[in-house]
Tab-separated table of C-alpha atoms in Angstrom:
chain	number	residue	atom	x	y	z
A	523	MET	CA	-21.248	2.403	1.211
A	524	ALA	CA	-17.955	2.067	3.056
A	525	ARG	CA	-14.333	1.884	2.043
A	526	VAL	CA	-11.930	-0.534	3.684
A	527	VAL	CA	-8.154	-0.596	3.254
A	528	VAL	CA	-6.067	-3.754	3.198
A	529	ASP	CA	-2.335	-3.166	3.693
A	530	VAL	CA	-0.125	-6.071	2.654
A	531	MET	CA	3.566	-6.103	3.592
A	532	LEU	CA	6.236	-8.783	3.342
A	533	LYS	CA	6.962	-10.334	6.727
A	534	PRO	CA	9.981	-8.699	8.391
A	535	GLU	CA	12.112	-11.834	7.958
A	536	ILE	CA	11.428	-11.979	4.195
A	537	LEU	CA	13.967	-10.234	1.944
A	538	ASP	CA	12.576	-7.276	-0.016
A	539	PRO	CA	14.871	-6.639	-3.001
A	540	GLN	CA	12.613	-3.919	-4.450
A	541	GLY	CA	12.716	-1.934	-1.236
A	542	GLN	CA	16.467	-2.449	-0.953
A	543	ALA	CA	16.988	-1.200	-4.507
A	544	ILE	CA	15.054	1.983	-3.689
A	545	ALA	CA	16.983	2.526	-0.442
A	546	ARG	CA	20.309	2.069	-2.252
A	547	LYS	CA	19.334	4.519	-4.988
A	548	LEU	CA	18.431	7.369	-2.622
A	549	PRO	CA	21.948	8.576	-1.637
A	550	GLN	CA	22.909	8.649	-5.332
A	551	MET	CA	19.955	10.969	-5.896
A	552	GLY	CA	21.063	13.246	-3.065
A	553	TYR	CA	18.632	11.994	-0.397
A	554	GLU	CA	20.377	11.133	2.863
A	555	GLY	CA	18.912	9.917	6.141
A	556	VAL	CA	16.861	6.925	4.949
A	557	VAL	CA	17.888	3.683	6.655
A	558	ALA	CA	15.568	1.252	4.886
A	559	VAL	CA	12.588	1.008	2.547
A	560	ARG	CA	10.035	-1.826	2.428
A	561	GLN	CA	7.593	-2.057	-0.463
A	562	GLY	CA	4.141	-3.535	-0.083
A	563	LYS	CA	0.656	-3.345	-1.519
A	564	ARG	CA	-2.399	-1.342	-0.579
A	565	PHE	CA	-5.914	-2.291	-1.632
A	566	GLU	CA	-8.950	-0.064	-1.354
A	567	VAL	CA	-12.072	-2.234	-1.160
A	568	GLU	CA	-15.412	-0.528	-1.665
A	569	LEU	CA	-18.310	-2.285	0.050
A	570	GLU	CA	-21.961	-2.234	-0.963
A	571	GLY	CA	-23.107	-1.916	2.640
A	572	PRO	CA	-21.626	-0.661	5.920
A	573	ALA	CA	-18.243	-1.797	7.260
A	574	ASP	CA	-19.794	-3.766	10.100
A	575	GLU	CA	-18.288	-6.769	11.831
A	576	ALA	CA	-19.578	-9.278	9.258
A	577	ALA	CA	-18.261	-7.201	6.345
A	578	LEU	CA	-14.837	-6.795	7.935
A	579	GLU	CA	-14.668	-10.524	8.580
A	580	ARG	CA	-15.439	-11.089	4.892
A	581	VAL	CA	-12.690	-8.654	3.845
A	582	ASN	CA	-10.294	-10.485	6.180
A	583	LYS	CA	-11.108	-13.739	4.391
A	584	ILE	CA	-10.646	-12.036	0.988
A	585	ALA	CA	-7.276	-10.665	2.090
A	586	GLU	CA	-6.175	-14.057	3.349
A	587	THR	CA	-7.169	-15.972	0.221
A	588	LEU	CA	-6.731	-13.474	-2.614
A	589	LEU	CA	-4.872	-10.269	-1.704
A	590	ALA	CA	-2.034	-11.584	0.447
A	591	ASN	CA	0.137	-14.654	0.592
A	592	PRO	CA	0.041	-15.486	4.318
A	593	VAL	CA	3.185	-17.602	4.036
A	594	ILE	CA	5.383	-14.581	3.288
A	595	GLU	CA	3.108	-11.569	3.878
A	596	ASN	CA	1.285	-9.923	6.770
A	597	PHE	CA	-1.892	-7.947	6.172
A	598	GLU	CA	-4.008	-5.453	8.063
A	599	VAL	CA	-7.631	-4.527	7.416
A	600	ARG	CA	-8.913	-1.117	8.510
A	601	VAL	CA	-11.870	1.126	7.781
A	602	LEU	CA	-10.957	4.270	5.868
B	1173	MET	CA	14.429	6.578	14.367
B	1174	ALA	CA	11.010	7.076	12.806
B	1175	ARG	CA	8.943	5.209	10.291
B	1176	VAL	CA	6.993	7.031	7.596
B	1177	VAL	CA	4.432	5.495	5.264
B	1178	VAL	CA	3.949	6.540	1.649
B	1179	ASP	CA	0.674	5.350	0.110
B	1180	VAL	CA	0.576	5.468	-3.681
B	1181	MET	CA	-2.725	4.987	-5.521
B	1182	LEU	CA	-3.699	5.432	-9.158
B	1183	LYS	CA	-5.671	8.643	-9.700
B	1184	PRO	CA	-9.435	7.961	-9.664
B	1185	GLU	CA	-9.733	8.699	-13.392
B	1186	ILE	CA	-7.019	6.165	-14.304
B	1187	LEU	CA	-8.191	2.640	-15.133
B	1188	ASP	CA	-6.991	-0.050	-12.710
B	1189	PRO	CA	-7.213	-3.430	-14.503
B	1190	GLN	CA	-5.576	-5.317	-11.596
B	1191	GLY	CA	-8.169	-4.039	-9.143
B	1192	GLN	CA	-10.967	-4.774	-11.597
B	1193	ALA	CA	-9.734	-8.344	-12.084
B	1194	ILE	CA	-9.809	-8.885	-8.307
B	1195	ALA	CA	-13.300	-7.376	-7.982
B	1196	ARG	CA	-14.596	-9.596	-10.817
B	1197	LYS	CA	-13.099	-12.711	-9.274
B	1198	LEU	CA	-14.737	-12.241	-5.839
B	1199	PRO	CA	-18.329	-13.355	-6.647
B	1200	GLN	CA	-16.941	-16.488	-8.309
B	1201	MET	CA	-15.171	-17.234	-5.040
B	1202	GLY	CA	-18.371	-16.752	-3.067
B	1203	TYR	CA	-17.686	-13.245	-1.769
B	1204	GLU	CA	-20.585	-10.869	-2.389
B	1205	GLY	CA	-20.965	-7.218	-1.434
B	1206	VAL	CA	-17.766	-5.741	-2.884
B	1207	VAL	CA	-18.433	-2.970	-5.389
B	1208	ALA	CA	-14.873	-2.153	-6.458
B	1209	VAL	CA	-11.222	-2.803	-5.665
B	1210	ARG	CA	-8.313	-0.462	-6.380
B	1211	GLN	CA	-4.743	-1.704	-6.048
B	1212	GLY	CA	-1.889	0.570	-5.070
B	1213	LYS	CA	1.489	0.541	-3.387
B	1214	ARG	CA	2.557	1.098	0.180
B	1215	PHE	CA	6.123	2.004	1.148
B	1216	GLU	CA	7.499	1.975	4.675
B	1217	VAL	CA	10.438	4.370	4.886
B	1218	GLU	CA	12.668	4.133	7.931
B	1219	LEU	CA	14.438	7.384	8.808
B	1220	GLU	CA	17.735	7.798	10.622
B	1221	GLY	CA	16.418	10.715	12.657
B	1222	PRO	CA	13.007	11.991	13.777
B	1223	ALA	CA	10.084	12.527	11.397
B	1224	ASP	CA	10.274	16.311	11.700
B	1225	GLU	CA	9.127	18.826	9.106
B	1226	ALA	CA	12.393	18.703	7.144
B	1227	ALA	CA	12.411	14.898	7.033
B	1228	LEU	CA	8.788	14.739	5.873
B	1229	GLU	CA	9.534	17.289	3.171
B	1230	ARG	CA	12.400	15.059	2.023
B	1231	VAL	CA	10.144	11.987	1.954
B	1232	ASN	CA	7.618	13.992	-0.068
B	1233	LYS	CA	10.326	14.745	-2.620
B	1234	ILE	CA	11.382	11.063	-2.668
B	1235	ALA	CA	7.772	10.006	-3.227
B	1236	GLU	CA	7.355	12.525	-6.023
B	1237	THR	CA	10.518	11.557	-7.887
B	1238	LEU	CA	11.008	7.865	-7.138
B	1239	LEU	CA	8.030	6.125	-5.498
B	1240	ALA	CA	5.097	7.554	-7.440
B	1241	ASN	CA	4.395	8.684	-10.966
B	1242	PRO	CA	2.611	12.003	-10.359
B	1243	VAL	CA	1.111	11.947	-13.856
B	1244	ILE	CA	-1.110	8.949	-13.076
B	1245	GLU	CA	-0.736	8.441	-9.311
B	1246	ASN	CA	-1.579	10.289	-6.109
B	1247	PHE	CA	0.488	9.777	-2.985
B	1248	GLU	CA	0.159	10.500	0.701
B	1249	VAL	CA	2.942	10.684	3.293
B	1250	ARG	CA	2.150	10.005	6.943
B	1251	VAL	CA	4.044	9.165	10.109
B	1252	LEU	CA	3.421	5.636	11.361
């Protein structure tokens, strides 16, 4: 049994109002030194079998079709 | 300028209906071999200065008070 992580982030050119709201709030809370915040999603996918090449390819397909929106988001699959 | 990642996941004992919905949908879409999916958040925090000990401590505090809900979520801070 293996665990694979899929990180999904908005593409750099896509506006991220949630991240901006967090970044703007920080100085008011007394936290200086943060230039920007981007918010994305993280999925932990537990596989029945090993994280071999075929399994990772399948997770890539799942990420592309279900977990991310490839028009506005980038994703990365990696073994935990 | 350094980039730090904060991963926020629901604690294992907390129910994750979003992740469950994804896991249930997969066989219907033709994807077999996935036992479970957990959905969390990923923040990319860009710092003005280096990711030294003091900066990481600050990001830990930010995660604890603003990015995660420590009652139901675990978080992890790491340098990208």
